[in-house]
Coordinates of C-alpha atoms and ligand atoms in Angstrom, one line a residue:
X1 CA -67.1 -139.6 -4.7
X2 CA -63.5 -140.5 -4.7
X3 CA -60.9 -138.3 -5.1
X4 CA -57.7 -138.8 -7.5
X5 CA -55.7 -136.5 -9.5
X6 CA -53.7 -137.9 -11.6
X7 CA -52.7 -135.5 -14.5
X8 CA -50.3 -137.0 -17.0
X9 CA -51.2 -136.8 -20.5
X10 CA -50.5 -140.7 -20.5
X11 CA -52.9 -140.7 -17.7
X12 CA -56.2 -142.9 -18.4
X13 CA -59.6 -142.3 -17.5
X14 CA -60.5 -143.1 -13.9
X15 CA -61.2 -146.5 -13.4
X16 CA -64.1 -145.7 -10.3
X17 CA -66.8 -143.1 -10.4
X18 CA -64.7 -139.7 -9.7
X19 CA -65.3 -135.9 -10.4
X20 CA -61.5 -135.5 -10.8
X21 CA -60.4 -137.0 -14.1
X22 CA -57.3 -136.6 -15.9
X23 CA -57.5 -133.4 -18.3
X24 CA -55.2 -134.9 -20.9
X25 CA -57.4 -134.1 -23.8
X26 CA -56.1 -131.1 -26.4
X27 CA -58.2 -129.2 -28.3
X28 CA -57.2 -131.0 -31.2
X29 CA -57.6 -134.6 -30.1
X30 CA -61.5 -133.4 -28.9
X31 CA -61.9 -132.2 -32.6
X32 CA -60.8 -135.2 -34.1
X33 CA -62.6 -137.3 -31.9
X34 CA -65.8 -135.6 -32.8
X35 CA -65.1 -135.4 -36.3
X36 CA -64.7 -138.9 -36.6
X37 CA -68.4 -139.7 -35.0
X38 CA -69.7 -137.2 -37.4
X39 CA -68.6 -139.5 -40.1
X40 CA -70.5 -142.5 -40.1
X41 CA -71.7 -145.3 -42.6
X42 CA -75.2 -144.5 -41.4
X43 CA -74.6 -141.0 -42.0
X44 CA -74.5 -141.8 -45.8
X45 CA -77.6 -144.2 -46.3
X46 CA -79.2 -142.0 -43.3
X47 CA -78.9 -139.1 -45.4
X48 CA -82.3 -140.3 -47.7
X49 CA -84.5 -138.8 -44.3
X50 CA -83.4 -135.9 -45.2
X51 CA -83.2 -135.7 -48.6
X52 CA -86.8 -137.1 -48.7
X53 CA -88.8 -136.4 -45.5
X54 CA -91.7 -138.9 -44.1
X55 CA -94.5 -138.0 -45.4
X56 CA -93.4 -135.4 -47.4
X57 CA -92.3 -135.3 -51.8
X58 CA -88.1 -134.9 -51.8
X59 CA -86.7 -131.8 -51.4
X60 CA -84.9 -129.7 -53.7
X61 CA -80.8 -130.1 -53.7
X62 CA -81.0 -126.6 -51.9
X63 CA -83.6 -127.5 -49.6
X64 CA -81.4 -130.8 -48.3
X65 CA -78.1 -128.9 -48.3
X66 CA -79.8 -126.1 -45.8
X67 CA -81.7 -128.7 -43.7
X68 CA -78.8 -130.8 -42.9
X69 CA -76.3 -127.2 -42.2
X70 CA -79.5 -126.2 -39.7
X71 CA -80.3 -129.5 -38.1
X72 CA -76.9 -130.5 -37.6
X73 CA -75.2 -127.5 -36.4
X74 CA -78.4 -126.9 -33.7
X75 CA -78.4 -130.4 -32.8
X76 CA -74.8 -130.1 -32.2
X77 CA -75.3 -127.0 -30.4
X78 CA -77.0 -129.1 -27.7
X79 CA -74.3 -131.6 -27.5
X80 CA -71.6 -128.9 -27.2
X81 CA -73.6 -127.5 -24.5
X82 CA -74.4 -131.0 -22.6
X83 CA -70.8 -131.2 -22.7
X84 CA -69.7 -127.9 -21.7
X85 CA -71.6 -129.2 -18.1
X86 CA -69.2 -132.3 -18.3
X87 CA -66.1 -130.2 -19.2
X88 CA -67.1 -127.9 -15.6
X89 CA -67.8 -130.8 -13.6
X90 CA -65.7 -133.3 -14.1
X91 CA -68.5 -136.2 -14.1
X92 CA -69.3 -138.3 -16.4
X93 CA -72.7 -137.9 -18.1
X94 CA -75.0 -140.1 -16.2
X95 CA -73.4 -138.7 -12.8
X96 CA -74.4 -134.9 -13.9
X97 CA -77.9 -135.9 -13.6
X98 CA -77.8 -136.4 -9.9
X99 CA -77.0 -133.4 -9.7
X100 CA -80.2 -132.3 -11.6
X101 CA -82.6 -134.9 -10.0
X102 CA -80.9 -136.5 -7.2
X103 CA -79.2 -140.1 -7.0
X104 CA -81.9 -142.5 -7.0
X105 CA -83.9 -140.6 -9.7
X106 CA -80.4 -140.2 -11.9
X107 CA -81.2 -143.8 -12.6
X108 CA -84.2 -142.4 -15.1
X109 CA -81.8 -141.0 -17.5
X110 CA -78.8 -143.6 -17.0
X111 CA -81.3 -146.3 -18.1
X112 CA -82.4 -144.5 -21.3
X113 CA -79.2 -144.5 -22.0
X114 CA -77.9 -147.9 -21.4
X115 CA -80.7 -149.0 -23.6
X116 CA -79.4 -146.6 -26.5
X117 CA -75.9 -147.3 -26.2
X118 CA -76.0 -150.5 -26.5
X119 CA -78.6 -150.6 -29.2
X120 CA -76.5 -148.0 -31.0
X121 CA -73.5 -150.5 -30.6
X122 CA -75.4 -153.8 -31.7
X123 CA -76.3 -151.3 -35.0
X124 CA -72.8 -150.2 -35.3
X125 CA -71.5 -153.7 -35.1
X126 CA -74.4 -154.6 -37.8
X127 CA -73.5 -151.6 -40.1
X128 CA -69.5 -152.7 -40.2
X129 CA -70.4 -156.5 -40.8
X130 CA -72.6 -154.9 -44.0
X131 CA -69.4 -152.2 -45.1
X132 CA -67.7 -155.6 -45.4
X133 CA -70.1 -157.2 -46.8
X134 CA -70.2 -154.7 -49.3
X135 CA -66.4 -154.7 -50.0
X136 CA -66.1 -158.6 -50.3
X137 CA -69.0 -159.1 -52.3
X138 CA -70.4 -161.3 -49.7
X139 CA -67.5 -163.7 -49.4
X140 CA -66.7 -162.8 -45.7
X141 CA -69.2 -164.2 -43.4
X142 CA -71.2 -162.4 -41.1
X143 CA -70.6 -164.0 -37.8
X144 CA -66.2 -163.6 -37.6
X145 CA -66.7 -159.8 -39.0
X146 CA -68.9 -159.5 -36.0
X147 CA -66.8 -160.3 -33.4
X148 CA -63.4 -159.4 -34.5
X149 CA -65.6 -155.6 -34.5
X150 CA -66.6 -156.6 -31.2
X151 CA -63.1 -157.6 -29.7
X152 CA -61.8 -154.2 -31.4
X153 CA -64.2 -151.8 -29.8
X154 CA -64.2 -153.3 -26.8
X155 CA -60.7 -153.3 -26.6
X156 CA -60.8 -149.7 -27.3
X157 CA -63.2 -148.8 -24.7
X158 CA -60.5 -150.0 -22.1
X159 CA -57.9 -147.7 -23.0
X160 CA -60.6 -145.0 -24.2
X161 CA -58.1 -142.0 -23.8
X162 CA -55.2 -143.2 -25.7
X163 CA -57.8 -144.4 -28.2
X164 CA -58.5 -140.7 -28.7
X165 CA -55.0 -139.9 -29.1
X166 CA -54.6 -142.2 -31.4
X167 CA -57.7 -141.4 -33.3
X168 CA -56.5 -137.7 -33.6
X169 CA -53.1 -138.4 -34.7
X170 CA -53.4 -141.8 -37.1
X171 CA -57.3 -142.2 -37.8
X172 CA -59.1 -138.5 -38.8
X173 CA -56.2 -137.7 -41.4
X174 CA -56.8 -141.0 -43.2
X175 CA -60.8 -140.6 -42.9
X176 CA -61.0 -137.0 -44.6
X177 CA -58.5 -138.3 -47.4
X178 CA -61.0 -140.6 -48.0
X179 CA -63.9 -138.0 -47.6
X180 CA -62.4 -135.7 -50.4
X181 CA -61.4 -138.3 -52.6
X182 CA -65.0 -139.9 -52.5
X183 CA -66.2 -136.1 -53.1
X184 CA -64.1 -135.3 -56.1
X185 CA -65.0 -138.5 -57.3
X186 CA -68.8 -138.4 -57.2
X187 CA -68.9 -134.8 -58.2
X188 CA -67.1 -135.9 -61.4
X189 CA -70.6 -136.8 -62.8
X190 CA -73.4 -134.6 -63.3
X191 CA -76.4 -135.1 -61.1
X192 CA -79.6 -135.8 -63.0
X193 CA -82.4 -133.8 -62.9
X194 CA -84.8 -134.1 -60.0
X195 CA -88.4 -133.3 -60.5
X196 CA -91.3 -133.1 -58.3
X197 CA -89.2 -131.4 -55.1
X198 CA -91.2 -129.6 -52.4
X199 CA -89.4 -127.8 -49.6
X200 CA -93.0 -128.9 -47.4
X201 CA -90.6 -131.2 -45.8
X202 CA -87.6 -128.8 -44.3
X203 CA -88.4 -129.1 -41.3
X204 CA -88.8 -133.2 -41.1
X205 CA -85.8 -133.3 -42.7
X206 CA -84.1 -130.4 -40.6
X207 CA -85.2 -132.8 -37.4
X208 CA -83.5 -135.7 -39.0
X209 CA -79.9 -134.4 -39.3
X210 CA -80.6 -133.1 -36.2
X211 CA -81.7 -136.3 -34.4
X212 CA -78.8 -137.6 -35.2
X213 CA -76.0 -135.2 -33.7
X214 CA -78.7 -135.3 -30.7
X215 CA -78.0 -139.0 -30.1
X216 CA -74.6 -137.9 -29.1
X217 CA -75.9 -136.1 -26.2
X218 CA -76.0 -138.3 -23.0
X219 CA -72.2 -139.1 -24.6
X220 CA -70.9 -136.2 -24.9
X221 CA -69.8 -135.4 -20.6
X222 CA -67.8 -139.1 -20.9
X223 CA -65.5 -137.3 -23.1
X224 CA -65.2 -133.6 -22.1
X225 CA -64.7 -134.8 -18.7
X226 CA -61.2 -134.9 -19.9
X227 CA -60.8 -131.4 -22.0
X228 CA -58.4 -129.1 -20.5
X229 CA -61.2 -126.3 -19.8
X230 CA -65.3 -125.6 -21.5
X231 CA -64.1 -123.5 -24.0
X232 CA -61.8 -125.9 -25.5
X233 CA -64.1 -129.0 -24.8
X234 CA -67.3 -126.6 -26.8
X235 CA -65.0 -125.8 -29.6
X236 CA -64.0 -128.6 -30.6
X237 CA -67.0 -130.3 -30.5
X238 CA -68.9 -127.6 -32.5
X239 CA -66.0 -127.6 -35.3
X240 CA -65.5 -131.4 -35.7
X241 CA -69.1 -132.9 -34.9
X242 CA -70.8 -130.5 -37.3
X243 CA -68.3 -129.9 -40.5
X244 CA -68.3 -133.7 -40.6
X245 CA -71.2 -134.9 -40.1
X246 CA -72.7 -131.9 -42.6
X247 CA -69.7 -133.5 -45.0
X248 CA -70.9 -136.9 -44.4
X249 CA -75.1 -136.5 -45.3
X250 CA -74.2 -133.8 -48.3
X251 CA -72.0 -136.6 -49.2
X252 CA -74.5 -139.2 -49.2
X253 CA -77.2 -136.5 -50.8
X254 CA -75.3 -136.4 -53.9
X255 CA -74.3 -140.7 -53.8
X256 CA -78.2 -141.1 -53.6
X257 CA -79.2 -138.8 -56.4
X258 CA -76.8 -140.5 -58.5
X259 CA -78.7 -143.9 -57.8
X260 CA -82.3 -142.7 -57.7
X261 CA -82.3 -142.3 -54.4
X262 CA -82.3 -146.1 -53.6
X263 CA -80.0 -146.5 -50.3
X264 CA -79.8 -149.7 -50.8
X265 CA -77.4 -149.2 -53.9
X266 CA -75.5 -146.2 -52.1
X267 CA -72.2 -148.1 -51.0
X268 CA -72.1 -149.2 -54.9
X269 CA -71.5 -145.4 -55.7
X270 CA -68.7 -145.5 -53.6
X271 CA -67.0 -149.1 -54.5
X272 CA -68.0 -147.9 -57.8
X273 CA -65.1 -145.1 -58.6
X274 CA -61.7 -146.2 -59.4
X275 CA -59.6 -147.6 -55.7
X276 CA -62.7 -146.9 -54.1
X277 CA -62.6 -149.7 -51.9
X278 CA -59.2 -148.9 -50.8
X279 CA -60.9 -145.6 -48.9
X280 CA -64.4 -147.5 -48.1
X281 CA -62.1 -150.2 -45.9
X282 CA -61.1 -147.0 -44.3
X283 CA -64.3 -146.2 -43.4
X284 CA -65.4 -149.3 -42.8
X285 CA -62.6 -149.8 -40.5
X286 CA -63.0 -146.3 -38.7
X287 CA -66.6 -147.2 -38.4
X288 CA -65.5 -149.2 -35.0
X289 CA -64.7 -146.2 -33.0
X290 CA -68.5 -145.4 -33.1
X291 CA -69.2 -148.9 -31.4
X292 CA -66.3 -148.2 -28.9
X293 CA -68.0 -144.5 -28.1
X294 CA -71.1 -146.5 -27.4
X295 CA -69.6 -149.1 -25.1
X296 CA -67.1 -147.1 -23.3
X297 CA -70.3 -144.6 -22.7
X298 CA -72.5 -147.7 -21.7
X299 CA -69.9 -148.7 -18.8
X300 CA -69.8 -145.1 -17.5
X301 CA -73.7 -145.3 -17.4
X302 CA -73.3 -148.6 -15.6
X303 CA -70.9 -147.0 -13.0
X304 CA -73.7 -144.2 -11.9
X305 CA -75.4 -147.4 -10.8
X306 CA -72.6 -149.0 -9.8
X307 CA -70.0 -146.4 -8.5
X308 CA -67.0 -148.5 -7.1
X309 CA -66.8 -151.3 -10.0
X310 CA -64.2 -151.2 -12.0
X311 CA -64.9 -149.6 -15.2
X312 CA -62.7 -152.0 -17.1
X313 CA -65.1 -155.2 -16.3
X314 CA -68.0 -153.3 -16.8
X315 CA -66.8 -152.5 -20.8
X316 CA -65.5 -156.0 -21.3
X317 CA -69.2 -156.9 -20.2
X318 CA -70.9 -154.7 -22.4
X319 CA -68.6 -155.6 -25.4
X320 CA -69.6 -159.0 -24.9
X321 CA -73.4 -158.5 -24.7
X322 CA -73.3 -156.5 -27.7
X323 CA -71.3 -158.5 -29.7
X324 CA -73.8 -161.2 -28.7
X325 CA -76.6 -159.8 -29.8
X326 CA -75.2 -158.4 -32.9
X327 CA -74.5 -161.9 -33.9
X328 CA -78.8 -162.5 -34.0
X329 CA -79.3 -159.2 -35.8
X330 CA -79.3 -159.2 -39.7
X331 CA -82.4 -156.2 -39.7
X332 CA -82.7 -153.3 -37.7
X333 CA -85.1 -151.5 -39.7
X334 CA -87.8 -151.8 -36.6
X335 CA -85.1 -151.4 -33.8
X336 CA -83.7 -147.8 -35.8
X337 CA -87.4 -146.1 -35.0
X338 CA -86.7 -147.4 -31.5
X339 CA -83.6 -145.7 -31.3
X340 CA -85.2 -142.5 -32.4
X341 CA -88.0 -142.7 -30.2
X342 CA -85.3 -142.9 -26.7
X343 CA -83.1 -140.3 -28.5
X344 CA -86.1 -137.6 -28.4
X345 CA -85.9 -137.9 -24.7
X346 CA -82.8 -136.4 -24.7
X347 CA -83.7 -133.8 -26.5
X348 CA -85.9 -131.8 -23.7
X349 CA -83.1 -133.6 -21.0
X350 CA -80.6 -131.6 -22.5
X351 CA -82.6 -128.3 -22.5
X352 CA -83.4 -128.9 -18.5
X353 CA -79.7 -129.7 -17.5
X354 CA -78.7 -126.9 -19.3
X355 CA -80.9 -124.6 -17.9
X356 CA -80.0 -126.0 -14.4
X357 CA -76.8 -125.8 -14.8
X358 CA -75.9 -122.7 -15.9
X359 CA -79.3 -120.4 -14.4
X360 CA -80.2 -122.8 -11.0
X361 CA -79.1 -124.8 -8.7
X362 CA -75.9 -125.7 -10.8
X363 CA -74.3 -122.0 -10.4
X364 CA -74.1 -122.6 -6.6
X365 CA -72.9 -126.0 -7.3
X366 CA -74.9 -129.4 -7.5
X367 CA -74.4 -132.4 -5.6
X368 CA -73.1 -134.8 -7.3
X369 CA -72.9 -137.3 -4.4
X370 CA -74.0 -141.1 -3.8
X371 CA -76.7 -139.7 -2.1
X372 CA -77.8 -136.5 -3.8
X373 CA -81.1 -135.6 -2.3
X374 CA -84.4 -136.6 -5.1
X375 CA -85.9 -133.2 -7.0
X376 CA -88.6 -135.3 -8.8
X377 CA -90.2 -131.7 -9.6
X378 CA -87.1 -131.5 -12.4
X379 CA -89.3 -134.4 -14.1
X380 CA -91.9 -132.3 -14.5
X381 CA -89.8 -129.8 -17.9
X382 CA -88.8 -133.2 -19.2
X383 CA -91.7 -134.9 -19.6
X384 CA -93.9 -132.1 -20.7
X385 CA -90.8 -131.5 -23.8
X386 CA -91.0 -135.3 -24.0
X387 CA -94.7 -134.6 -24.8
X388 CA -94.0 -132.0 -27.2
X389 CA -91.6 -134.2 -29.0
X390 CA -93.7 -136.8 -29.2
X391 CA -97.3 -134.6 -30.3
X392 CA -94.8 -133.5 -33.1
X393 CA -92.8 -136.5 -34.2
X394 CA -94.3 -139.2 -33.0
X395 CA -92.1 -141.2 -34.8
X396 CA -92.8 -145.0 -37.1
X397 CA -93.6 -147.5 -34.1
X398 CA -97.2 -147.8 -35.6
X399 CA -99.2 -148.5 -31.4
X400 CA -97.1 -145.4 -30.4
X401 CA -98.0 -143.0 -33.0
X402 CA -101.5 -144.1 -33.2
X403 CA -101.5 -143.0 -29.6
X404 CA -99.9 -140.1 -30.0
X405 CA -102.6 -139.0 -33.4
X406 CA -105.6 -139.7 -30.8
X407 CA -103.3 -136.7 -28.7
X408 CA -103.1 -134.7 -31.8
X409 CA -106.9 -135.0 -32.6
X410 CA -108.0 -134.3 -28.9
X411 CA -105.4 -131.3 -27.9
X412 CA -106.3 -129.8 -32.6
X413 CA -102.7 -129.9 -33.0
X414 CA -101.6 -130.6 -36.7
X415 CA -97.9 -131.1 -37.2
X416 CA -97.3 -129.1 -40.5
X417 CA -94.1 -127.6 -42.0
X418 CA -93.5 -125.3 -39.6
X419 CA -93.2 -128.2 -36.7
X420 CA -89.6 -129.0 -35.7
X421 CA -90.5 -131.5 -33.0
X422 CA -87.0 -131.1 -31.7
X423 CA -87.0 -127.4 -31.5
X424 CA -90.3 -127.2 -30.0
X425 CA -89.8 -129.7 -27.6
X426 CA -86.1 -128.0 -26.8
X427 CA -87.6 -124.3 -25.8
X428 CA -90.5 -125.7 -23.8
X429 CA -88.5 -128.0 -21.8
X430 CA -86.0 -125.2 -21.2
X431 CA -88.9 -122.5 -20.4
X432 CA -90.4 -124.8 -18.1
X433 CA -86.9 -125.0 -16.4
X434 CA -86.8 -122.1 -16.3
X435 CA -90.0 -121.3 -14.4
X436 CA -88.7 -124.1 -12.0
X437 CA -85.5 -122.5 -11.4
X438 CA -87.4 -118.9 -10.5
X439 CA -89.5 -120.4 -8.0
X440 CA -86.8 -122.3 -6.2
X441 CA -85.1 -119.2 -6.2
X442 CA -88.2 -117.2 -4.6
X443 CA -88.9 -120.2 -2.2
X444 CA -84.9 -120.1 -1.2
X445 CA -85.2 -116.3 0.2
X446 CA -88.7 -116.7 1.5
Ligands
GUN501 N1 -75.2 -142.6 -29.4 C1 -75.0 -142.9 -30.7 N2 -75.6 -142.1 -31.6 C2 -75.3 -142.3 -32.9 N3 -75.8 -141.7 -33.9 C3 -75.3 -142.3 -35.0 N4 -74.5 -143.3 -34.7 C4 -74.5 -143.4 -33.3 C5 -73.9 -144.2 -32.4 O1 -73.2 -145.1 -32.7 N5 -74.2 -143.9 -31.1

């Protein structure tokens, strides 16, 4: 890959596919960054997966507040540690798995993720045309809220590391005023009883929170690429990604009790309290940076593929595309269980870069090269946790699941309370690795 150094805390992120970015980013600006992803629109209405499980009665207040404090800091533990391989190499995400499974087969990955990133944007774009919906009582139409978000984030995802700074210094302050105020605010009231809870549904609801922070994954190397060392880069993730987003779904816990659980009515919880609006538009507003994570991410995917085009035109084009298609999208519920179903195949990818990284062929250094030699047997870990996943959680995209129930029946396995599809999926995909990594090791010194 090509080599520049520049090292200015002005400096901007490499416009070509390098290992040697600027390492401008403080620990501080990471933190903020990460805080502000943890908070999210979604994040509120999302909360009602925890709070009440698939297939399972609601759980108790208790049983939500530990489920989202266990799903999210675990699932956050796997972005911190996705990073920390980012942070070390100085790739971006996508260019880290050629290390793990060579060039050509890197594509696997970097298409998964191209798929979710820009779905994630088009949903992002959707969620801040309904915040504004929401705050103008319908009188803004859809279309111009669309692409003014659009020409925001995609302007942000050209200068993504002065964006950052300016996120840490100007944007999180403003967001968590607006996070306590809402939270003295709603706990002003008294919550009304809630009967009929069942805690058979932790574990659904702990793989929830945790899905979520997960989704953040195959991001994550983009921006620790640019931390100052691991350490800092881990940190700062762990601190801002999981106090917020655990802030954010406890917030949206209580905002749903107080209207029956109906997310559909949550944002009138919030618009509902006195100046309320004034610190919705704020989140409404800071709701962008989301779509410009997912964009700027979506053009460093596109430059594993494409190595010596300018990042630059590669954003403006994805902004583009998903402001297009954002402009044809008024429901999402279908395409949200899509989104779930490619973010579980990050889950096990995580666990096998990890494990490569820091016990195989990563400690001797991997090859991060145009032409990295193929190691198709790395598949192998990720598509047997892929399976697990799936066996567990297979998820609402009815064709898939039934599938996946015909697996369940034939193999006896029952998904029950104990089944963290996430977690299982995690460990066998990283104890396969493992296994991997000891017999390339044997085969090395035969
Ligand atoms: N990748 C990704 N994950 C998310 N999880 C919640 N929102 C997002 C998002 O915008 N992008």
């Amino acid at each position: 890959m090509t080599i520049i150094r520049p090292r200015r805390r002005t400096d901007e992120a490499p416009l070509v596919l390098t290992t040697e970015p600027p390492r401008s980013l403080s620990f501080a600006d990471q933190t903020a960054f990460w805080a502000n992803l943890g908070v999210s629109l979604i994040g509120f209405t999302g909360a009602v997966y925890v709070l009440q499980p698939a297939g399972h009665p609601q759980l108790p207040i208790l049983g939500a507040l530990l489920a989202t404090i266990l799903g999210t800091v675990l699932g956050t533990g796997m972005v911190v540690a996705a990073g920390a391989v980012g942070a070390r190499t100085g790739a971006p995400a996508m260019a880290n798995f050629r290390g793990l499974f060579g060039t050509k087969l890197s594509y696997l990955p970097t298409l998964a993720n191209i798929v979710q990133c820009i779905g994630w944007g088009v949903f992002e774009l959707t969620v801040i045309a309904g915040g504004v919906l929401a705050l103008t009582h319908g009188r803004v139409a859809h279309a111009p809220v669309i692409i003014a978000a659009g020409v925001l984030c995609t302007a942000m995802s050209i200068w993504p590391l002065r964006v950052l700074h300016i996120l840490r210094r100007y944007v999180t302050v403003a967001v968590a005023i607006s996070m306590l105020y809402f939270t003295v605010q709603l706990l002003r009231n008294p919550l009304p009883p809630v009967h009929g809870t069942s805690w058979s549904g932790f574990f659904p609801g702990v793989d929830t929170a945790l899905a979520v922070a997960v989704s953040f994954v195959p991001l994550a190397a983009d921006y620790t690429r640019h931390a100052r060392s691991a350490r800092a880069a881990s940190g700062a993730a762990m601190l801002g990604y999981s106090v917020a987003q655990t802030w954010c779904y406890l917030l949206g816990v209580v905002a749903l009790i107080q209207v029956g659980c109906d997310p559909n009515r949550i944002f009138d919880t919030f618009l509902g309290v006195g100046a309320g609006w004034v610190f919705f538009a704020i989140l409404v507003l800071r709701e962008s940076d989301q779509s410009f994570a997912n964009v700027y991410s979506t053009a460093m995917s596109l430059q594993n593929l494409l190595p010596r085009v300018d990042r630059r035109i590669l954003a403006g084009a994805v902004g583009a595309l998903a402001t297009v298609l954002a402009l044809g999208v008024h429901d999402f519920t279908g395409f949200s269980n899509f989104l779930l179903l490619i973010g579980s195949v990050f889950v096990p990818l995580c666990a096998v870069l990890v494990v490569d990284y820091f016990f195989g062929r990563g400690r001797r250094g991997w090859n991060l090269d145009d032409n990295a030699p193929a190691r198709p047997f790395m598949l192998l870990p990720w598509l047997l946790g892929f399976a697990v996943y799936q066996l567990l959680n297979p998820g609402s995209i009815s064709w898939w699941a039934q599938l996946w129930m015909h697996a369940q029946n034939a193999l006896d396995v029952h998904p029950g309370w104990w089944s963290s599809a996430s977690l299982f999926s995690f460990v066998v995909a990283g104890l396969a690795t493992g296994v991997l990594v000891l017999a390339e090791r044997r085969f090395a010194r035969a």
